[in-house]
Tab-separated table of C-alpha atoms in Angstrom:
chain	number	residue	atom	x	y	z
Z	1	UNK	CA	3.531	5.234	31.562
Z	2	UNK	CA	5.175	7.873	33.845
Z	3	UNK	CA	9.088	8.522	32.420
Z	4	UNK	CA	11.672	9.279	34.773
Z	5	UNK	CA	13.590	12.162	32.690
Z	6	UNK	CA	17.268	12.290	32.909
Z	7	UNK	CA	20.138	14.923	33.581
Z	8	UNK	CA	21.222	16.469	30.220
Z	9	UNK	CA	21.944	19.964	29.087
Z	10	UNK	CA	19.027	22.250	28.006
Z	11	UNK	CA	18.266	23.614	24.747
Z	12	UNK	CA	17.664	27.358	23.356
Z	13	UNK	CA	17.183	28.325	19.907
Z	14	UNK	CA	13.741	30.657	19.844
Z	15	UNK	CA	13.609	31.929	16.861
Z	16	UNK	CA	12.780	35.526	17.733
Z	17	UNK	CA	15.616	36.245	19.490
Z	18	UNK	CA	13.887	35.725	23.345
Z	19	UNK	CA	14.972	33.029	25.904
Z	20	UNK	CA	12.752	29.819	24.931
Z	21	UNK	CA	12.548	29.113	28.357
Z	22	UNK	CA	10.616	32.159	28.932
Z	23	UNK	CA	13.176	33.399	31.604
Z	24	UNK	CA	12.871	29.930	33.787
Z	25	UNK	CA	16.056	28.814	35.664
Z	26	UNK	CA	18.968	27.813	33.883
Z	27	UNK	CA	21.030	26.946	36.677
Z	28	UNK	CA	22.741	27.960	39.575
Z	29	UNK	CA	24.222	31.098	40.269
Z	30	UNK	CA	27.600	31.627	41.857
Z	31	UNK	CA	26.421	35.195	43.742
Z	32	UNK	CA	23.577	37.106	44.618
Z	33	UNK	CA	25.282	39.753	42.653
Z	34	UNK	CA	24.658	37.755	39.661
Z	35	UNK	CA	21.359	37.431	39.876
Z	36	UNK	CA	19.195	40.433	41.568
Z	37	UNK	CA	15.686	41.152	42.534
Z	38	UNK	CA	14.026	43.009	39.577
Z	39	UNK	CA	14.002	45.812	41.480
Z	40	UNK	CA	16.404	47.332	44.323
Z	41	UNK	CA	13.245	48.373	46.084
Z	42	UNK	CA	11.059	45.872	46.059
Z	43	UNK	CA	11.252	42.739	48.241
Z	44	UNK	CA	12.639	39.367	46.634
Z	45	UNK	CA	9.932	36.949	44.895
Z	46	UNK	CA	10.082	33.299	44.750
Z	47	UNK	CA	11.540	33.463	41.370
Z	48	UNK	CA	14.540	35.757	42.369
Z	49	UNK	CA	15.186	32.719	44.580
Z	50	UNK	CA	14.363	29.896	42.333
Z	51	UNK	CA	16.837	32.054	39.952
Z	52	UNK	CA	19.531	32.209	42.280
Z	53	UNK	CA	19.280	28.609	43.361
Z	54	UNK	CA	19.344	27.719	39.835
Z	55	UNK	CA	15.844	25.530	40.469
Z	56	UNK	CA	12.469	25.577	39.418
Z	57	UNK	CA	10.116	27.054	41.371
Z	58	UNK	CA	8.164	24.062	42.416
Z	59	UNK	CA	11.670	23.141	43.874
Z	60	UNK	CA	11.523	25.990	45.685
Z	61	UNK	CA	8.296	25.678	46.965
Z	62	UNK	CA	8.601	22.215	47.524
Z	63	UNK	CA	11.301	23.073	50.038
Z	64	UNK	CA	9.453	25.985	52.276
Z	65	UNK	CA	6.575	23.307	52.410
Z	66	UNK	CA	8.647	20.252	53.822
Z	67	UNK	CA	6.654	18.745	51.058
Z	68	UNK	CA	7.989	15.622	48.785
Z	69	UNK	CA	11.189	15.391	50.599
Z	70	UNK	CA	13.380	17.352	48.018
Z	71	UNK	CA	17.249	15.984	47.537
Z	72	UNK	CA	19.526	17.637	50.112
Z	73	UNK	CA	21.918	19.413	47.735
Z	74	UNK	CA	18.316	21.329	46.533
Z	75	UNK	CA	17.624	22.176	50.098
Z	76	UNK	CA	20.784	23.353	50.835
Z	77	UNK	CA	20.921	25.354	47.425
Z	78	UNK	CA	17.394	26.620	48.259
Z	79	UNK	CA	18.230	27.665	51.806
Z	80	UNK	CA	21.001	29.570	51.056
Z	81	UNK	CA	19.274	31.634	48.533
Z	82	UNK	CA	16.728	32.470	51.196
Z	83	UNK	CA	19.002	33.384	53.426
Z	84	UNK	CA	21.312	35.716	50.678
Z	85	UNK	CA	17.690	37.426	49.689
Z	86	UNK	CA	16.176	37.593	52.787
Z	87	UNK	CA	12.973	36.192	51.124
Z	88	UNK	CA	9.810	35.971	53.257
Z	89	UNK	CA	7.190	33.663	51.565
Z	90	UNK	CA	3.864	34.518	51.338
Z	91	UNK	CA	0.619	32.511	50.702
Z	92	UNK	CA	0.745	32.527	47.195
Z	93	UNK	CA	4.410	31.465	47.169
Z	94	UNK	CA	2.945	28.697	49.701
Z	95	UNK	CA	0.186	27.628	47.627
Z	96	UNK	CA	2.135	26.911	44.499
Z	97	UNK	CA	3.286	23.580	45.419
Z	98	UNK	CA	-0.269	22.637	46.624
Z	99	UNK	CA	-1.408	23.237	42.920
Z	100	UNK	CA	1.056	21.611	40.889
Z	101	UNK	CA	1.273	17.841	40.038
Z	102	UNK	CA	5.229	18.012	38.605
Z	103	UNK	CA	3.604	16.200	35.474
Z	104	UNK	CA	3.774	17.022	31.827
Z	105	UNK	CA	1.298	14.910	29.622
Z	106	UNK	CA	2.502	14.553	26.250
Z	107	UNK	CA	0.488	13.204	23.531
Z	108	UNK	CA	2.148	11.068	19.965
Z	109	UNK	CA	0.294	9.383	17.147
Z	110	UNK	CA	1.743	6.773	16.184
Z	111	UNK	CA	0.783	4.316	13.249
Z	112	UNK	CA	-0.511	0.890	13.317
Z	113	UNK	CA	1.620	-1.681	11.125
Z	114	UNK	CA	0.665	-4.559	10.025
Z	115	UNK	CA	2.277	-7.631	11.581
Z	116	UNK	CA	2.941	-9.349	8.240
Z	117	UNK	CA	4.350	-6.204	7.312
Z	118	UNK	CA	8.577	-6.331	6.998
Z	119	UNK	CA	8.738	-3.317	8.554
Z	120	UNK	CA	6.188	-4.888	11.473
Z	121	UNK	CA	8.944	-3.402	14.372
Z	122	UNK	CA	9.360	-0.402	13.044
Z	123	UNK	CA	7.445	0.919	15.956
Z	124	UNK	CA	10.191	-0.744	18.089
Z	125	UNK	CA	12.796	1.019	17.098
Z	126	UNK	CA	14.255	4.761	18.061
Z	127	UNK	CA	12.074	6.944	16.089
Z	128	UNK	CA	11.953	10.830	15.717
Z	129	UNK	CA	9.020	11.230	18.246
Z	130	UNK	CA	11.331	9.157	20.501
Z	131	UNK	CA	13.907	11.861	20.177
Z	132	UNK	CA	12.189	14.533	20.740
Z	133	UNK	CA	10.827	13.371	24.044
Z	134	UNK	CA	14.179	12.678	25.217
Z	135	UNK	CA	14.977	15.942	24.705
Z	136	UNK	CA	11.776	16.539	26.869
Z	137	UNK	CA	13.092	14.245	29.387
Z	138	UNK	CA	16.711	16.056	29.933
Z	139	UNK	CA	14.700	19.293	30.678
Z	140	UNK	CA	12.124	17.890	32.697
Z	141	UNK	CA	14.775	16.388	34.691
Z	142	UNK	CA	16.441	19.821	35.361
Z	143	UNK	CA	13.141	20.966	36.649
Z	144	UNK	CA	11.742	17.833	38.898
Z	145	UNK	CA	9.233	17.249	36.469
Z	146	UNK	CA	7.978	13.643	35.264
Z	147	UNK	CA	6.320	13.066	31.682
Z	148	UNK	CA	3.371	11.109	31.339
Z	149	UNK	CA	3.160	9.796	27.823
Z	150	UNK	CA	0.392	8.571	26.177
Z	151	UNK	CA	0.035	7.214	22.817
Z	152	UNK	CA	-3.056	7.763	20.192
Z	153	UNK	CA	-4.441	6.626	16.931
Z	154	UNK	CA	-3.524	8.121	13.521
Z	155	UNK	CA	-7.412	7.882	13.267
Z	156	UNK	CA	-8.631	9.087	16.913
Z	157	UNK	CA	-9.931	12.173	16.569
Z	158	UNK	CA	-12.411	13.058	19.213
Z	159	UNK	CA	-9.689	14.360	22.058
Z	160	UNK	CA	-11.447	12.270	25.207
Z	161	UNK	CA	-8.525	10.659	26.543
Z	162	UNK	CA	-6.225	13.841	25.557
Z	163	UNK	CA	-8.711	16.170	27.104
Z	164	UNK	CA	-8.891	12.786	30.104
Z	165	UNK	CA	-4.712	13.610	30.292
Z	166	UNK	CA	-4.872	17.037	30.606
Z	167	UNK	CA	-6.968	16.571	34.264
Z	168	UNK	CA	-3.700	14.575	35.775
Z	169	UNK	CA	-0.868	17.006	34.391
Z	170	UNK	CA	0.487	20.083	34.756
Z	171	UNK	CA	0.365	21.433	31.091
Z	172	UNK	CA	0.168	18.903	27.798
Z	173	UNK	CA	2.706	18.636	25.010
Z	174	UNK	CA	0.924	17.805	21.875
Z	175	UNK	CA	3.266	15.898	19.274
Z	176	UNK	CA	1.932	16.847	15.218
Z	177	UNK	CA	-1.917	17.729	14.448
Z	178	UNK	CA	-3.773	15.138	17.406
Z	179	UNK	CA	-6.819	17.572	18.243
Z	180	UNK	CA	-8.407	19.850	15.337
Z	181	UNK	CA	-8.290	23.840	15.790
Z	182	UNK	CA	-11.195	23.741	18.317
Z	183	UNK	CA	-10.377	21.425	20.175
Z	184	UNK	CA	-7.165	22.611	20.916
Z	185	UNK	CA	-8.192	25.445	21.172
Z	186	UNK	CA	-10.425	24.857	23.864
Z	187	UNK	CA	-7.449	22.533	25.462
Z	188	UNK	CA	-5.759	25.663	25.325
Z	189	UNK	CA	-8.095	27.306	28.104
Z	190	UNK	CA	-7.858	24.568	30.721
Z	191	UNK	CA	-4.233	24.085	30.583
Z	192	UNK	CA	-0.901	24.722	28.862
Z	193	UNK	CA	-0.479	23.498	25.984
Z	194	UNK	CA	2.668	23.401	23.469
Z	195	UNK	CA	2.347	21.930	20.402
Z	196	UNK	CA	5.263	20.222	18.038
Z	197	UNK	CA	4.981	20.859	13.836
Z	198	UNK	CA	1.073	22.336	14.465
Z	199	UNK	CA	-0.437	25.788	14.409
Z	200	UNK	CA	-0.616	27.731	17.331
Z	201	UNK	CA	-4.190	29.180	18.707
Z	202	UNK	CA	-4.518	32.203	20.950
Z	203	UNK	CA	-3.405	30.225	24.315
Z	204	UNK	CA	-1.267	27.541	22.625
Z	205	UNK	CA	2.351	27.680	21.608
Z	206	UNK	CA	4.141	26.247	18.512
Z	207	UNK	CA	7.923	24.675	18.395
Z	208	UNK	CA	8.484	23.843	15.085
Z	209	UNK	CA	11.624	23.822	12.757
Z	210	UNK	CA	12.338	26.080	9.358
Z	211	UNK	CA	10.464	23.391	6.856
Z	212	UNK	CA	10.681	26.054	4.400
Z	213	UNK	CA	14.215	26.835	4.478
Z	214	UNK	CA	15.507	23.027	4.455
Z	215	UNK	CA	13.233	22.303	1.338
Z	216	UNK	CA	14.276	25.304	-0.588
Z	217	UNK	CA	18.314	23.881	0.002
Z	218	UNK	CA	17.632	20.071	-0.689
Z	219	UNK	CA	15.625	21.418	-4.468
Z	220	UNK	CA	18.347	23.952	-5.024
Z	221	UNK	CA	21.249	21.120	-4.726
Z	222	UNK	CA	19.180	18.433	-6.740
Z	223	UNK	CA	17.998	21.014	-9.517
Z	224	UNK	CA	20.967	22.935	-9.394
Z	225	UNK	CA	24.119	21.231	-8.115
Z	226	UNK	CA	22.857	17.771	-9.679
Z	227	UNK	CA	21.017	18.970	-12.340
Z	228	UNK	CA	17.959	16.951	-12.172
Z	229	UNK	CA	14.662	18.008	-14.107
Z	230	UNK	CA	12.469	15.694	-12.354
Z	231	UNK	CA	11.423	15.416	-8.563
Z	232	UNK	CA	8.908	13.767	-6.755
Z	233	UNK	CA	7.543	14.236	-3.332
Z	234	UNK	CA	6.446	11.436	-1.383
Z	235	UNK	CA	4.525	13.070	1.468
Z	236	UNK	CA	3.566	12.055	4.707
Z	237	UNK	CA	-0.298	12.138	6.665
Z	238	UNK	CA	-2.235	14.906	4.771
Z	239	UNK	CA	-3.146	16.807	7.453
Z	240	UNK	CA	0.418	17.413	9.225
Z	241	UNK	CA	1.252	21.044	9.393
Z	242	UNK	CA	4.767	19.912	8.841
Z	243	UNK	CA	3.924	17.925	5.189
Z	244	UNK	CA	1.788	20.736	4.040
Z	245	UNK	CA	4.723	23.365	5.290
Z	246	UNK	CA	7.267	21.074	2.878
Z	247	UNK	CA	4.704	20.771	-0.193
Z	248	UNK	CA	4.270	24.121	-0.822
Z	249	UNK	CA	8.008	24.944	-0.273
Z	250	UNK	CA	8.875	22.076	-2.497
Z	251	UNK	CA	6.006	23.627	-5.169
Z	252	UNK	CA	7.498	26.868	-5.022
Z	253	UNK	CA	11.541	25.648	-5.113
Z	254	UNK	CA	11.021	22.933	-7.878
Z	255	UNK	CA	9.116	25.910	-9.937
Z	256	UNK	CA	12.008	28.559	-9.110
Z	257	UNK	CA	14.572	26.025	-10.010
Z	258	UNK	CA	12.602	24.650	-13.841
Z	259	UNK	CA	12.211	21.213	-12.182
Z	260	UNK	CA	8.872	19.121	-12.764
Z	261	UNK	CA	7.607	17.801	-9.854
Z	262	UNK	CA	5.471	15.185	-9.343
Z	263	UNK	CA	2.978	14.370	-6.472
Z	264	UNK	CA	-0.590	13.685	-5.779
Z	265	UNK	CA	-2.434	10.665	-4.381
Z	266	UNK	CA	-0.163	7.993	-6.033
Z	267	UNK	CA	2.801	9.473	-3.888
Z	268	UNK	CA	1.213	9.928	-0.539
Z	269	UNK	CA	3.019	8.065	2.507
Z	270	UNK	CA	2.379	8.436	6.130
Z	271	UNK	CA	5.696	8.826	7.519
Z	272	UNK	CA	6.647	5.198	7.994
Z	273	UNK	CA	8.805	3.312	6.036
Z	274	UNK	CA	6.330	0.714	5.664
Z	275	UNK	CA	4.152	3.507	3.740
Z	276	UNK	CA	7.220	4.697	1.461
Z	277	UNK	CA	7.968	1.003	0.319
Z	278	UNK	CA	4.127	0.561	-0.504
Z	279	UNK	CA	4.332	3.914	-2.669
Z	280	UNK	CA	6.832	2.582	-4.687
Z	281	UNK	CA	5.679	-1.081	-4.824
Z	282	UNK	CA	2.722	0.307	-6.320
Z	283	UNK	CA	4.222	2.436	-8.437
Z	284	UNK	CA	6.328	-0.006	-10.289
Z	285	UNK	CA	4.012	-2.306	-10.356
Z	286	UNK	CA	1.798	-0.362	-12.539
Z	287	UNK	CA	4.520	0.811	-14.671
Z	288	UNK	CA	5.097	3.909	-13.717
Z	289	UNK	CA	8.658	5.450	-14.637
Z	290	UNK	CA	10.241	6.594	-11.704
Z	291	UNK	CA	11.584	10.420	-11.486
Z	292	UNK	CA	15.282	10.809	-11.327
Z	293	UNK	CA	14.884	11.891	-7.575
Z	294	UNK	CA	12.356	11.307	-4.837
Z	295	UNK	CA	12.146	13.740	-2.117
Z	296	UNK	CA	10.333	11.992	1.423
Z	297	UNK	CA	8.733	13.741	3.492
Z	298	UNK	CA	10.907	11.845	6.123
Z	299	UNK	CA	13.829	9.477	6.617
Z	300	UNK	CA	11.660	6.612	7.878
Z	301	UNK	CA	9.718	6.840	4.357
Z	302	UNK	CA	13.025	7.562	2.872
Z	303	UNK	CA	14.482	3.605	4.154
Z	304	UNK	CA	11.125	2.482	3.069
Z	305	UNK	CA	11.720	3.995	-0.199
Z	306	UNK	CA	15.657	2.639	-0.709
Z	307	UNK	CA	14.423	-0.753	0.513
Z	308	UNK	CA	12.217	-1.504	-2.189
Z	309	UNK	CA	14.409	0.046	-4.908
Z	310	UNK	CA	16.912	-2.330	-3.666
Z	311	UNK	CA	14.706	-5.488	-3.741
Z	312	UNK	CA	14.024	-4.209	-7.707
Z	313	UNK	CA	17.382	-4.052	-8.473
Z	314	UNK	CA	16.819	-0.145	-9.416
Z	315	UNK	CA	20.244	1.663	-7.971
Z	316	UNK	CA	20.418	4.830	-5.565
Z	317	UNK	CA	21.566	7.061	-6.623
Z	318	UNK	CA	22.739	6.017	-10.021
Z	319	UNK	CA	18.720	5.630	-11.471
Z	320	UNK	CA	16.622	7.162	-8.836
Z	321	UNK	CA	18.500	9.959	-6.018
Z	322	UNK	CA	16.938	9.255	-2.676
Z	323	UNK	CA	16.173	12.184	-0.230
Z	324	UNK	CA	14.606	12.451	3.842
Z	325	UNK	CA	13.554	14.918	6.282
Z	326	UNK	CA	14.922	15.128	9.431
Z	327	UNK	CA	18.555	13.042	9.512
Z	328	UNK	CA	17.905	10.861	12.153
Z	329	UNK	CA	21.183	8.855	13.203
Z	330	UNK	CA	20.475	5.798	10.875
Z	331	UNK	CA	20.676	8.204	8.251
Z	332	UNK	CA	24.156	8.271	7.983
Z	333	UNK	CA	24.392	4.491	8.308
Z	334	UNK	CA	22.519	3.359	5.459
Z	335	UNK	CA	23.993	2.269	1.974
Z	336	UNK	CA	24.424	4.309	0.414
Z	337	UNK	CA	24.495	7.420	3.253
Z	338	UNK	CA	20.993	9.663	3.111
Z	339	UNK	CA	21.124	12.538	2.150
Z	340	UNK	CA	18.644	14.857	4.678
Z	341	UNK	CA	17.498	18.115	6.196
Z	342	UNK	CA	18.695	17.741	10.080
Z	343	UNK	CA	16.686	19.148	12.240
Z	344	UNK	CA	17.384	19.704	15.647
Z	345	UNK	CA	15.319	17.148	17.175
Z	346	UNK	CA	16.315	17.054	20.714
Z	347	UNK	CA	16.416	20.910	21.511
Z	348	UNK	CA	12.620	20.743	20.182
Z	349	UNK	CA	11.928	18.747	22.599
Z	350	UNK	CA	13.467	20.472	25.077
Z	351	UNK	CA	12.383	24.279	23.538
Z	352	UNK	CA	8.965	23.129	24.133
Z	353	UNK	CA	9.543	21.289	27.749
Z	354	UNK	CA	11.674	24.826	28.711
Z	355	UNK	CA	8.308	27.003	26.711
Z	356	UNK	CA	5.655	25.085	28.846
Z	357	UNK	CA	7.321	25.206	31.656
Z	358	UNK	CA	7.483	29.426	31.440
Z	359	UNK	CA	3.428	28.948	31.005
Z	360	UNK	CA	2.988	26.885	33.946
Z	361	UNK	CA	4.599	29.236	36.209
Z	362	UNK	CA	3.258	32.294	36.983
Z	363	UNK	CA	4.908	34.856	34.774
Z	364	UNK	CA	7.703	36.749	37.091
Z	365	UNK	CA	7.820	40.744	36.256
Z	366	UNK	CA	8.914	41.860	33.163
Z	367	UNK	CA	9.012	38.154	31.091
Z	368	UNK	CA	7.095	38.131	27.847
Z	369	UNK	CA	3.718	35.868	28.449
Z	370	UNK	CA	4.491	33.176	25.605
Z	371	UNK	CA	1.211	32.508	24.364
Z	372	UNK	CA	-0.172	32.596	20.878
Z	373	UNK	CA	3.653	32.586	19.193
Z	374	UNK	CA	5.779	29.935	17.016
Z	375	UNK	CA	9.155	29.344	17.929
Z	376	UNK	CA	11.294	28.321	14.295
Z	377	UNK	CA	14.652	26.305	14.941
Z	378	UNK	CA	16.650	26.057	12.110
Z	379	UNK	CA	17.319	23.274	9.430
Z	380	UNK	CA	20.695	22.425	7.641
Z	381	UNK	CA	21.201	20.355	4.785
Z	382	UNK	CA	23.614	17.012	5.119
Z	383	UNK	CA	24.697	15.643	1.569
Z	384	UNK	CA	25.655	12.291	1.229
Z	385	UNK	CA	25.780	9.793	-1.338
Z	386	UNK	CA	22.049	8.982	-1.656
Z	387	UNK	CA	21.427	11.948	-3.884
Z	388	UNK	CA	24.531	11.768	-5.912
Z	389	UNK	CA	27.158	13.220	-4.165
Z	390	UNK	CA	30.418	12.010	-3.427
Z	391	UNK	CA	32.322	12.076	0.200
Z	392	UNK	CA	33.988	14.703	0.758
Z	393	UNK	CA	37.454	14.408	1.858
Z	394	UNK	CA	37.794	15.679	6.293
Z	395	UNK	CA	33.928	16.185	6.097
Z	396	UNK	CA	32.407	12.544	6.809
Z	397	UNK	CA	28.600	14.169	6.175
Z	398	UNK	CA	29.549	15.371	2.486
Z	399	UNK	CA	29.232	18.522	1.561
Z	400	UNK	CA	27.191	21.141	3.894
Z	401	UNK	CA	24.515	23.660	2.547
Z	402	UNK	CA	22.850	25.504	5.500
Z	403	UNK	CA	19.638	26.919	5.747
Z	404	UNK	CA	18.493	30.339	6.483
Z	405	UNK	CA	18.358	31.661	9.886
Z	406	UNK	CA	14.827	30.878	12.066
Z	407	UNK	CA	11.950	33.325	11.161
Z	408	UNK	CA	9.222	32.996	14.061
């Protein structure tokens, strides 16, 4: 389906300290003085006017070309800068328009659930690939673009209809590991690609967020602030670049802090809630004793994972301390509260609509060609009352650890 994105503000956040938008538009500009050719002696480019217009420069080009019938208050905005610079387009500035199709393709896996299942609409509901693309959508909004999303198997692994989405769009935005390293790879050289929570190849780009730096807080407060000796982690697909990321940092925490921690096969989810409830169903039912606190890989396993304490009568946080990844908004809903490491899930969504959209336009003088980097946003831990803690008086979240600032 083609998704008509929405106005909404734009996200920054690269974690090296550059513009994640690669030095795109961020909006109009009040003067010429504010916004300059990048030299005084050399004639203004389409991106000194796209930058003074505040517009992308499709709009820009869409406008000299009489092409798509672009919304008057662009025009006018457009027009105006070409008049201020003086800006003569030539036939590269005229062919850009011709060779862009305003579409972003972007790719999520999402499981299949079984319809006996009693989490059979999970699917339905606002999820955290959901949120990111909105955050997609805002941006692509800003910049005339439409998203094109399509939908694969946890299990579909040969690329086709990726590789099949990549020949109607602009530039692809891949959501967790969908294509192995060669494929992508190879992706890579036909068109832009950013990928979300992967690992970025030579002519790819990575958004991810500071998995390290939220796991290392979330052990430190259950070891340390609660005091417990033993942790499990119940872990999403195996071959996410985001579960492996929060393995080893919950390894290397629980070991630093002199917690056990228990994982393997027996605790491996898939990020659903349906897959969390079926790790612990299983686990009880062969008598296994339950650590004092369960760390999930996300929240959906962690609602999963409260449900079927609940249904056996086995209290959170008073027996077993319940933890998530990624504090979606029915986080902070649930009873008791979750306790979880936010991410920022809407600015990566729109850090890797903003980092695309730098790769799919020509790169102006003097901005940094983004490909082959990772772009870290950072975490923050948000204690609540599933691991233990109590409200905190003025502070409706609980008590606030944050995480380090992003490496990339």
């Amino acid at each position: 389906m083609t998704t008509e994105a929405s106005r909404g503000r734009t996200a920054g956040g690269a974690s090296d300290g550059s513009r994640a938008d690669g030095g795109s538009p961020a909006g109009p500009r009040s003067s010429l003085a504010a916004s300059s050719p990048s030299s005084p002696s050399s004639p203004p480019t389409i991106y000194d006017v796209a930058r003074v217009a505040g517009v992308s420069i499709a709009s820009v080009s869409r406008v000299l070309n009489g092409q798509r019938n672009p919304r008057e208050e662009t025009r006018d905005r457009v027009l105006q800068a070409v008049a201020e610079l003086g800006f003569v387009p030539d036939g590269a500035a005229r062919a850009l328009s011709v060779r862009l199709k305003e579409v972003v393709g972007v790719v999520v896996r999402r499981p299949q659930l079984s319809p006996t299942d009693v989490f059979a609409d999970e699917d339905e509901n606002l999820q955290f690939p959901d949120m990111i693309n909105r955050g997609m959508e805002v941006v692509a909004q800003r910049y005339g673009y439409d998203l094109l999303i399509r939908s694969v198997d946890l299990h579909e692994n040969d690329g086709r209809r990726i590789f099949a989405l990549a020949r109607k769009s602009d530039g692809l935005i891949l959501h967790d590991q969908v294509l192995d390293h060669d494929q992508l790879s190879r992706l890579g050289r036909q068109v832009p690609v950013v990928t979300l929570a992967c690992v970025p190849t030579p002519d790819t780009v990575n958004v991810r967020s500071d998995n390290e730096a939220g796991i290392r807080a979330l052990v430190e407060h259950l070891a340390v602030d609660h005091g417990y000796t033993s942790i499990a982690y119940l872990s999403g697909h195996l071959d996410s670049p985001d579960n492996v990321a929060r393995f080893e940092a919950m390894t290397d925490a629980a070991a630093r802090a002199g917690a056990g921690l228990e994982h393997g096969p027996q605790w491996q989810g898939d990020y659903s809630a349906a897959g969390g409830a079926r790790v612990i169903e299983r686990l009880l039912q062969a008598g296994v004793a339950l650590p004092r606190a369960i760390v999930c890989a996300n929240d959906q396993t962690a609602i999963g994972v409260m449900h079927t304490l609940a249904q056996r009568g086995i209290d959170v946080p008073g027996q077993v301390a319940v933890c998530g990844f990624d504090d979606i908004p029915v986080a902070r809903h649930l009873n008791p509260r979750l306790t979880s490491v936010r991410q920022p899930i809407q600015d990566l969504g729109a850090t890797a609509f903003e980092t695309l959209h730098a790769m799919i336009s020509p790169a102006a003088p003097g901005h940094d060609e983004p490909r082959g980097r990772e772009i870290v946003l950072p975490t923050r831990l948000n204690c609540r009352e599933s691991c233990g803690c109590h409200p905190t008086a003025g502070h409706p979240d609980g008590p606030r650890r944050a995480g380090t600032d992003p490496q990339s």
